[in-house]
Short mmCIF file of N, CA and C in Angstrom, two decimals:
data_model
loop_
_atom_site.label_atom_id
_atom_site.label_comp_id
_atom_site.label_asym_id
_atom_site.label_seq_id
_atom_site.Cartn_x
_atom_site.Cartn_y
_atom_site.Cartn_z
N MET Q 22 -19.09 -5.64 4.37
CA MET Q 22 -19.45 -5.49 3.31
C MET Q 22 -19.58 -7.05 2.28
N SER Q 23 -20.38 -7.36 1.77
CA SER Q 23 -20.65 -8.25 1.10
C SER Q 23 -19.69 -8.78 -0.19
N ALA Q 24 -19.39 -9.42 -0.78
CA ALA Q 24 -18.40 -9.56 -1.97
C ALA Q 24 -19.22 -8.84 -2.98
N ARG Q 25 -20.63 -8.94 -3.09
CA ARG Q 25 -21.55 -8.43 -4.01
C ARG Q 25 -21.27 -7.01 -3.76
N GLU Q 26 -21.35 -6.42 -2.93
CA GLU Q 26 -21.35 -5.00 -2.35
C GLU Q 26 -19.83 -4.34 -3.19
N ASP Q 27 -18.87 -5.32 -2.45
CA ASP Q 27 -17.50 -4.69 -3.01
C ASP Q 27 -17.46 -4.62 -4.63
N GLN Q 28 -17.67 -5.87 -5.25
CA GLN Q 28 -17.93 -5.73 -6.52
C GLN Q 28 -18.39 -4.62 -7.24
N ASN Q 29 -19.81 -4.24 -6.73
CA ASN Q 29 -20.42 -3.14 -7.44
C ASN Q 29 -19.73 -2.04 -7.24
N ARG Q 30 -18.92 -1.93 -6.15
CA ARG Q 30 -18.42 -0.52 -5.96
C ARG Q 30 -16.94 -0.22 -6.56
N ARG Q 31 -16.17 -1.12 -6.60
CA ARG Q 31 -15.53 -1.60 -7.87
C ARG Q 31 -15.90 -1.29 -9.35
N LEU Q 32 -17.12 -1.71 -9.73
CA LEU Q 32 -17.58 -1.35 -11.02
C LEU Q 32 -17.64 0.18 -11.19
N LEU Q 33 -18.65 0.48 -10.09
CA LEU Q 33 -19.02 1.73 -9.82
C LEU Q 33 -17.56 2.69 -9.98
N ARG Q 34 -16.47 2.39 -9.44
CA ARG Q 34 -15.24 2.98 -9.34
C ARG Q 34 -14.66 3.18 -11.19
N ALA Q 35 -14.95 2.08 -11.95
CA ALA Q 35 -14.53 2.11 -13.62
C ALA Q 35 -15.83 3.01 -14.02
N ARG Q 36 -16.95 2.95 -13.69
CA ARG Q 36 -18.03 3.43 -14.64
C ARG Q 36 -17.72 5.00 -14.32
N ASP Q 37 -17.24 5.31 -13.07
CA ASP Q 37 -16.92 6.82 -12.84
C ASP Q 37 -15.76 7.47 -13.37
N ALA Q 38 -14.82 6.41 -13.71
CA ALA Q 38 -13.29 6.83 -14.59
C ALA Q 38 -14.14 7.09 -15.94
N MET Q 39 -14.94 6.25 -16.42
CA MET Q 39 -15.26 6.47 -17.80
C MET Q 39 -15.91 7.82 -17.96
N ASP Q 40 -17.12 8.10 -16.83
CA ASP Q 40 -17.74 9.26 -16.84
C ASP Q 40 -16.85 10.49 -16.67
N ARG Q 41 -15.76 10.22 -15.88
CA ARG Q 41 -14.95 11.56 -15.52
C ARG Q 41 -13.89 11.66 -16.81
N ASP Q 42 -13.25 10.47 -17.32
CA ASP Q 42 -12.15 10.81 -18.44
C ASP Q 42 -12.60 9.96 -20.03
N TYR Q 43 -14.27 10.44 -20.29
CA TYR Q 43 -14.57 10.01 -21.66
C TYR Q 43 -13.61 10.56 -22.76
N ALA Q 44 -13.38 11.66 -22.78
CA ALA Q 44 -12.52 12.04 -24.08
C ALA Q 44 -11.16 11.37 -23.91
N ARG Q 45 -10.80 10.75 -23.10
CA ARG Q 45 -9.24 10.28 -23.05
C ARG Q 45 -9.50 8.94 -23.87
N PRO Q 46 -8.43 7.99 -24.46
CA PRO Q 46 -8.49 7.02 -24.58
C PRO Q 46 -8.94 5.69 -23.81
N LEU Q 47 -9.79 5.05 -23.68
CA LEU Q 47 -9.88 4.24 -22.48
C LEU Q 47 -10.06 2.97 -23.07
N ASP Q 48 -9.37 1.76 -22.53
CA ASP Q 48 -9.92 0.76 -22.85
C ASP Q 48 -10.02 -0.39 -21.86
N ILE Q 49 -10.54 -1.58 -22.21
CA ILE Q 49 -10.98 -2.64 -21.14
C ILE Q 49 -10.09 -2.92 -20.18
N PRO Q 50 -8.58 -2.89 -20.44
CA PRO Q 50 -7.84 -3.55 -19.73
C PRO Q 50 -7.39 -2.47 -18.46
N SER Q 51 -7.41 -1.10 -19.11
CA SER Q 51 -7.14 0.08 -18.24
C SER Q 51 -8.64 0.09 -17.19
N LEU Q 52 -9.53 -0.05 -17.77
CA LEU Q 52 -11.00 0.01 -16.60
C LEU Q 52 -10.70 -0.96 -16.04
N ALA Q 53 -10.31 -2.45 -16.42
CA ALA Q 53 -10.74 -3.44 -15.75
C ALA Q 53 -9.59 -3.19 -14.20
N ARG Q 54 -8.48 -2.64 -14.87
CA ARG Q 54 -7.44 -2.56 -13.48
C ARG Q 54 -7.93 -1.37 -12.47
N VAL Q 55 -8.84 -0.49 -12.76
CA VAL Q 55 -9.37 0.42 -12.11
C VAL Q 55 -10.27 -0.40 -10.94
N ALA Q 56 -11.19 -1.32 -11.70
CA ALA Q 56 -12.02 -2.14 -10.79
C ALA Q 56 -11.30 -3.20 -10.22
N LEU Q 57 -10.06 -3.52 -10.45
CA LEU Q 57 -9.11 -4.37 -9.58
C LEU Q 57 -9.82 -6.31 -10.25
N MET Q 58 -10.26 -6.08 -11.46
CA MET Q 58 -10.60 -7.52 -11.85
C MET Q 58 -9.71 -7.79 -13.30
N SER Q 59 -9.99 -9.06 -14.00
CA SER Q 59 -9.39 -8.98 -15.01
C SER Q 59 -10.42 -8.41 -16.31
N PRO Q 60 -9.39 -8.45 -17.31
CA PRO Q 60 -10.55 -7.55 -18.26
C PRO Q 60 -11.88 -8.77 -18.87
N ALA Q 61 -11.57 -9.81 -18.95
CA ALA Q 61 -12.93 -10.55 -19.62
C ALA Q 61 -13.78 -10.60 -18.14
N HIS Q 62 -13.62 -11.01 -17.12
CA HIS Q 62 -14.42 -10.75 -15.84
C HIS Q 62 -15.17 -8.96 -15.55
N PHE Q 63 -14.22 -8.19 -15.87
CA PHE Q 63 -14.66 -6.93 -16.15
C PHE Q 63 -15.77 -6.94 -16.79
N SER Q 64 -15.78 -7.19 -18.02
CA SER Q 64 -16.56 -7.10 -19.16
C SER Q 64 -17.82 -7.70 -19.13
N ARG Q 65 -17.82 -9.27 -18.23
CA ARG Q 65 -18.84 -9.71 -17.91
C ARG Q 65 -19.56 -8.86 -17.03
N GLN Q 66 -19.24 -8.81 -15.93
CA GLN Q 66 -19.82 -8.33 -14.79
C GLN Q 66 -20.10 -6.74 -15.19
N PHE Q 67 -19.50 -6.03 -15.72
CA PHE Q 67 -20.26 -4.82 -16.13
C PHE Q 67 -21.54 -4.43 -16.96
N THR Q 68 -21.52 -5.66 -17.95
CA THR Q 68 -22.64 -5.93 -18.84
C THR Q 68 -23.88 -6.28 -17.88
N ALA Q 69 -23.35 -7.14 -16.79
CA ALA Q 69 -24.49 -8.10 -16.04
C ALA Q 69 -24.98 -7.04 -14.96
N THR Q 70 -24.27 -5.80 -14.43
CA THR Q 70 -24.90 -5.25 -13.70
C THR Q 70 -25.51 -3.94 -14.04
N PHE Q 71 -24.86 -3.12 -15.34
CA PHE Q 71 -25.47 -2.08 -15.62
C PHE Q 71 -26.20 -2.19 -17.14
N GLY Q 72 -26.54 -3.47 -17.79
CA GLY Q 72 -27.12 -3.52 -18.86
C GLY Q 72 -26.49 -3.56 -20.39
N GLU Q 73 -25.36 -2.99 -20.25
CA GLU Q 73 -24.58 -2.43 -21.36
C GLU Q 73 -23.38 -2.97 -21.22
N THR Q 74 -22.44 -2.88 -22.55
CA THR Q 74 -21.20 -3.04 -22.36
C THR Q 74 -20.57 -2.13 -22.08
N PRO Q 75 -19.06 -2.12 -21.40
CA PRO Q 75 -18.46 -1.11 -21.20
C PRO Q 75 -18.15 -0.14 -22.45
N HIS Q 76 -18.37 -0.74 -23.38
CA HIS Q 76 -17.97 0.28 -24.51
C HIS Q 76 -18.95 1.02 -25.11
N ARG Q 77 -20.30 0.32 -24.87
CA ARG Q 77 -21.36 1.11 -25.46
C ARG Q 77 -21.73 1.96 -24.26
N TYR Q 78 -21.59 1.67 -23.02
CA TYR Q 78 -21.53 3.04 -22.10
C TYR Q 78 -20.96 4.17 -22.34
N LEU Q 79 -19.41 3.88 -22.82
CA LEU Q 79 -18.79 4.59 -23.14
C LEU Q 79 -19.39 5.81 -24.38
N GLN Q 80 -19.20 5.02 -25.20
CA GLN Q 80 -20.10 5.70 -26.40
C GLN Q 80 -21.07 6.39 -26.15
N ARG Q 81 -22.01 5.75 -25.45
CA ARG Q 81 -23.31 6.74 -24.90
C ARG Q 81 -23.20 7.81 -24.15
N ARG Q 82 -22.43 7.59 -23.29
CA ARG Q 82 -21.43 8.73 -22.55
C ARG Q 82 -21.14 10.25 -23.46
N ARG Q 83 -20.20 9.69 -24.44
CA ARG Q 83 -19.27 10.62 -25.44
C ARG Q 83 -20.59 11.33 -26.10
N ILE Q 84 -21.60 10.43 -26.78
CA ILE Q 84 -22.76 11.15 -27.42
C ILE Q 84 -23.50 12.14 -26.73
N GLU Q 85 -23.71 11.90 -25.35
CA GLU Q 85 -24.30 12.71 -24.74
C GLU Q 85 -23.92 14.25 -24.34
N ARG Q 86 -22.51 14.10 -24.12
CA ARG Q 86 -21.88 15.16 -24.02
C ARG Q 86 -21.64 15.85 -25.25
N ALA Q 87 -21.60 15.33 -26.69
CA ALA Q 87 -21.90 15.82 -27.94
C ALA Q 87 -23.16 16.68 -28.12
N MET Q 88 -24.19 15.98 -27.46
CA MET Q 88 -25.54 16.31 -28.04
C MET Q 88 -25.52 17.75 -26.70
N THR Q 89 -24.94 18.09 -25.58
CA THR Q 89 -24.60 19.03 -25.15
C THR Q 89 -24.27 20.29 -25.73
N MET Q 90 -22.86 19.55 -26.25
CA MET Q 90 -22.16 20.78 -26.71
C MET Q 90 -22.65 21.28 -28.09
N LEU Q 91 -23.28 20.52 -29.17
CA LEU Q 91 -24.35 20.88 -30.16
C LEU Q 91 -25.25 21.75 -29.65
N ARG Q 92 -26.10 21.42 -28.73
CA ARG Q 92 -27.13 22.68 -28.19
C ARG Q 92 -26.50 23.90 -27.84
N ASP Q 93 -25.37 23.99 -27.43
CA ASP Q 93 -24.88 25.19 -26.51
C ASP Q 93 -24.39 26.00 -27.31
N GLY Q 94 -23.44 25.79 -28.36
CA GLY Q 94 -22.56 26.71 -29.03
C GLY Q 94 -22.37 26.43 -30.29
N ALA Q 95 -21.64 27.15 -31.33
CA ALA Q 95 -21.27 27.37 -32.55
C ALA Q 95 -20.24 26.69 -33.00
N ARG Q 96 -19.97 25.89 -32.07
CA ARG Q 96 -18.50 25.34 -32.13
C ARG Q 96 -18.73 24.06 -33.47
N SER Q 97 -17.71 23.68 -34.24
CA SER Q 97 -17.81 22.89 -35.70
C SER Q 97 -18.24 21.52 -35.05
N VAL Q 98 -18.68 20.64 -35.83
CA VAL Q 98 -18.84 19.21 -35.25
C VAL Q 98 -17.68 18.43 -35.28
N THR Q 99 -16.62 18.82 -36.12
CA THR Q 99 -15.14 18.15 -36.15
C THR Q 99 -14.98 18.37 -34.62
N ASP Q 100 -14.81 19.61 -34.41
CA ASP Q 100 -14.26 20.03 -33.09
C ASP Q 100 -14.53 19.44 -32.06
N ILE Q 101 -15.96 19.10 -32.11
CA ILE Q 101 -16.84 18.45 -31.11
C ILE Q 101 -16.22 17.27 -31.00
N ALA Q 102 -16.38 16.10 -32.18
CA ALA Q 102 -15.98 15.08 -32.14
C ALA Q 102 -14.93 14.79 -31.56
N LEU Q 103 -13.62 15.35 -31.98
CA LEU Q 103 -12.13 15.60 -31.22
C LEU Q 103 -12.35 15.90 -29.79
N ASP Q 104 -12.95 16.79 -29.41
CA ASP Q 104 -12.92 17.10 -27.93
C ASP Q 104 -13.36 15.98 -27.22
N ILE Q 105 -14.51 15.11 -27.67
CA ILE Q 105 -15.21 13.83 -27.02
C ILE Q 105 -14.34 12.62 -26.92
N GLY Q 106 -13.15 12.85 -27.78
CA GLY Q 106 -12.55 11.63 -27.87
C GLY Q 106 -12.64 10.94 -28.87
N TYR Q 107 -12.99 11.37 -30.42
CA TYR Q 107 -13.14 10.44 -31.35
C TYR Q 107 -11.93 10.86 -32.63
N ASP Q 108 -11.22 10.04 -33.08
CA ASP Q 108 -10.24 10.37 -33.94
C ASP Q 108 -10.77 10.80 -35.57
N SER Q 109 -12.26 10.25 -35.90
CA SER Q 109 -12.71 10.21 -37.01
C SER Q 109 -13.91 11.05 -36.60
N LEU Q 110 -14.36 12.02 -37.78
CA LEU Q 110 -15.58 12.54 -37.73
C LEU Q 110 -16.36 11.33 -38.29
N GLY Q 111 -15.91 10.58 -39.30
CA GLY Q 111 -17.34 9.60 -39.58
C GLY Q 111 -17.43 8.66 -38.85
N THR Q 112 -16.93 8.02 -37.94
CA THR Q 112 -17.07 7.36 -36.86
C THR Q 112 -17.78 8.07 -35.83
N PHE Q 113 -17.75 9.06 -35.43
CA PHE Q 113 -17.94 10.13 -34.73
C PHE Q 113 -19.73 10.17 -35.14
N SER Q 114 -20.06 10.79 -36.69
CA SER Q 114 -21.45 10.80 -36.99
C SER Q 114 -22.08 9.44 -37.05
N ARG Q 115 -21.31 8.50 -37.36
CA ARG Q 115 -22.34 7.24 -37.43
C ARG Q 115 -22.60 6.69 -36.29
N THR Q 116 -21.67 6.86 -35.30
CA THR Q 116 -22.02 6.53 -33.87
C THR Q 116 -23.29 7.42 -33.46
N PHE Q 117 -23.32 8.62 -33.73
CA PHE Q 117 -24.01 9.63 -33.21
C PHE Q 117 -25.68 9.27 -33.70
N ARG Q 118 -25.32 9.13 -35.02
CA ARG Q 118 -26.77 8.48 -35.52
C ARG Q 118 -27.16 7.29 -35.14
N GLU Q 119 -26.61 6.26 -34.62
CA GLU Q 119 -26.81 4.96 -34.34
C GLU Q 119 -27.63 5.24 -32.96
N ILE Q 120 -26.99 6.11 -32.08
CA ILE Q 120 -27.58 6.22 -30.90
C ILE Q 120 -28.90 7.17 -30.88
N THR Q 121 -28.57 8.42 -31.55
CA THR Q 121 -29.85 9.19 -31.55
C THR Q 121 -31.07 8.91 -32.68
N GLY Q 122 -30.34 8.79 -33.70
CA GLY Q 122 -31.26 8.46 -34.85
C GLY Q 122 -31.19 9.62 -35.75
N ARG Q 123 -30.32 10.70 -35.77
CA ARG Q 123 -29.91 11.70 -36.26
C ARG Q 123 -28.57 12.09 -36.57
N SER Q 124 -28.28 12.88 -37.57
CA SER Q 124 -26.92 13.16 -37.93
C SER Q 124 -26.83 14.36 -36.67
N PRO Q 125 -25.51 14.35 -36.40
CA PRO Q 125 -25.19 15.68 -35.41
C PRO Q 125 -25.60 16.99 -36.18
N SER Q 126 -25.56 17.13 -37.72
CA SER Q 126 -25.90 18.35 -38.16
C SER Q 126 -27.60 18.84 -37.78
N GLU Q 127 -28.00 17.48 -38.26
CA GLU Q 127 -29.50 17.45 -38.10
C GLU Q 127 -30.12 17.64 -36.54
N PHE Q 128 -29.17 16.98 -35.53
CA PHE Q 128 -29.72 17.35 -34.32
C PHE Q 128 -29.54 18.74 -34.03
N ARG Q 129 -28.57 19.35 -34.22
CA ARG Q 129 -28.13 20.86 -33.92
C ARG Q 129 -29.17 21.66 -34.83
N ALA Q 130 -29.68 21.30 -35.82
CA ALA Q 130 -30.58 21.99 -36.60
C ALA Q 130 -32.08 22.07 -36.04
N GLY Q 131 -32.36 20.81 -35.29
CA GLY Q 131 -33.42 20.58 -34.81
C GLY Q 131 -33.60 20.86 -33.33
N GLY Q 132 -32.54 21.25 -32.69
CA GLY Q 132 -32.09 21.51 -31.34
C GLY Q 132 -33.11 22.61 -30.98
N ASP Q 133 -34.18 22.86 -30.74
CA ASP Q 133 -35.12 23.82 -30.80
C ASP Q 133 -34.89 23.81 -29.16
N ALA Q 134 -35.25 25.10 -28.60
CA ALA Q 134 -35.24 25.25 -27.11
C ALA Q 134 -36.51 24.93 -26.52
N LEU Q 135 -36.62 24.01 -25.56
CA LEU Q 135 -37.72 23.49 -24.88
C LEU Q 135 -37.75 24.35 -23.49
N GLU Q 136 -39.36 24.52 -23.04
CA GLU Q 136 -39.54 25.24 -21.81
C GLU Q 136 -40.02 24.27 -21.14
N VAL Q 137 -38.91 23.46 -20.89
CA VAL Q 137 -39.23 22.31 -19.52
C VAL Q 137 -37.96 22.33 -18.67
N PRO Q 138 -37.79 21.81 -17.58
CA PRO Q 138 -36.88 21.94 -16.73
C PRO Q 138 -35.71 21.26 -17.28
N GLY Q 139 -34.29 21.26 -16.93
CA GLY Q 139 -33.35 20.79 -17.38
C GLY Q 139 -33.43 19.03 -17.08
N CYS Q 140 -33.75 18.97 -15.65
CA CYS Q 140 -33.75 17.57 -15.50
C CYS Q 140 -34.68 16.37 -16.47
N VAL Q 141 -35.67 17.38 -16.92
CA VAL Q 141 -36.37 16.68 -17.80
C VAL Q 141 -36.02 16.35 -19.16
N VAL Q 142 -35.28 17.53 -19.63
CA VAL Q 142 -34.80 17.25 -20.79
C VAL Q 142 -33.76 16.48 -20.76
N ARG Q 143 -32.68 16.27 -19.69
CA ARG Q 143 -31.73 15.15 -19.91
C ARG Q 143 -32.48 13.90 -19.89
N ARG Q 144 -33.39 13.78 -19.24
CA ARG Q 144 -34.15 12.42 -19.33
C ARG Q 144 -34.73 11.88 -20.46
N TRP Q 145 -35.20 13.17 -21.20
CA TRP Q 145 -36.14 12.80 -22.50
C TRP Q 145 -35.21 12.36 -23.62
N THR Q 146 -33.98 13.35 -23.70
CA THR Q 146 -32.92 13.16 -24.58
C THR Q 146 -31.93 12.09 -24.43
N ARG Q 147 -32.08 11.69 -23.22
CA ARG Q 147 -30.61 10.56 -23.10
C ARG Q 147 -30.94 9.40 -23.65
N PRO Q 148 -29.79 8.93 -24.42
CA PRO Q 148 -30.46 7.78 -25.40
C PRO Q 148 -30.22 6.59 -24.47
N SER Q 149 -31.13 5.56 -24.64
CA SER Q 149 -31.22 4.31 -23.68
C SER Q 149 -30.25 3.48 -24.15
N SER Q 150 -30.04 3.23 -25.78
CA SER Q 150 -29.16 2.05 -26.32
C SER Q 150 -29.25 2.20 -27.69
N PHE Q 151 -28.20 1.37 -28.05
CA PHE Q 151 -28.39 1.29 -29.53
C PHE Q 151 -29.44 0.63 -30.14
N GLY Q 152 -30.07 1.52 -31.56
CA GLY Q 152 -31.41 0.71 -31.93
C GLY Q 152 -32.46 1.33 -31.35
N GLU Q 153 -32.60 1.89 -30.39
CA GLU Q 153 -33.84 1.99 -30.08
C GLU Q 153 -34.27 3.84 -30.10
N ALA Q 154 -33.52 4.40 -30.91
CA ALA Q 154 -33.60 5.63 -30.96
C ALA Q 154 -35.03 5.72 -31.90
N PRO Q 155 -35.61 6.68 -32.17
CA PRO Q 155 -36.95 6.72 -33.11
C PRO Q 155 -36.30 7.21 -34.04
N ALA Q 156 -37.27 6.99 -35.20
CA ALA Q 156 -37.06 6.87 -36.53
C ALA Q 156 -37.09 8.32 -37.06
N GLY Q 157 -37.73 9.25 -36.51
CA GLY Q 157 -37.84 10.77 -36.80
C GLY Q 157 -37.86 11.98 -35.47
N PRO Q 158 -37.89 13.21 -36.00
CA PRO Q 158 -37.96 13.89 -34.87
C PRO Q 158 -39.09 13.52 -33.56
N ARG Q 159 -38.80 13.67 -32.34
CA ARG Q 159 -39.36 13.47 -31.11
C ARG Q 159 -40.78 14.68 -31.30
N PRO Q 160 -41.87 14.13 -30.76
CA PRO Q 160 -43.11 15.16 -30.84
C PRO Q 160 -42.44 16.20 -29.50
#
């Protein structure tokens, strides 16, 4: 195994930890320990490998989960925010709007059922990054 492959495996291990434990408080030093790197090196290599910072990846992962929860049930937005790891409803709402272009309540109200396979819906609705969300509802 080359050094590059080894590094990528360690980065994937840290990303898997974020996917698995997104609702827990995670910080760069703990994720860097999972990847067996220093915090600064981990942040640089994660961004270079995956195209976004570890913080942005974790926020996007949490918002994706919130989008699913908003579509699926009648739980309150506050409960969903707390379940995915946010301590503040305001921070959750602001982050949700930054990533999706809509507030959680607007997203829930506009969450019409689509007659397409689930994989298409996930790909279509998955936010790609901050600031790239459309201004209005999607066609």
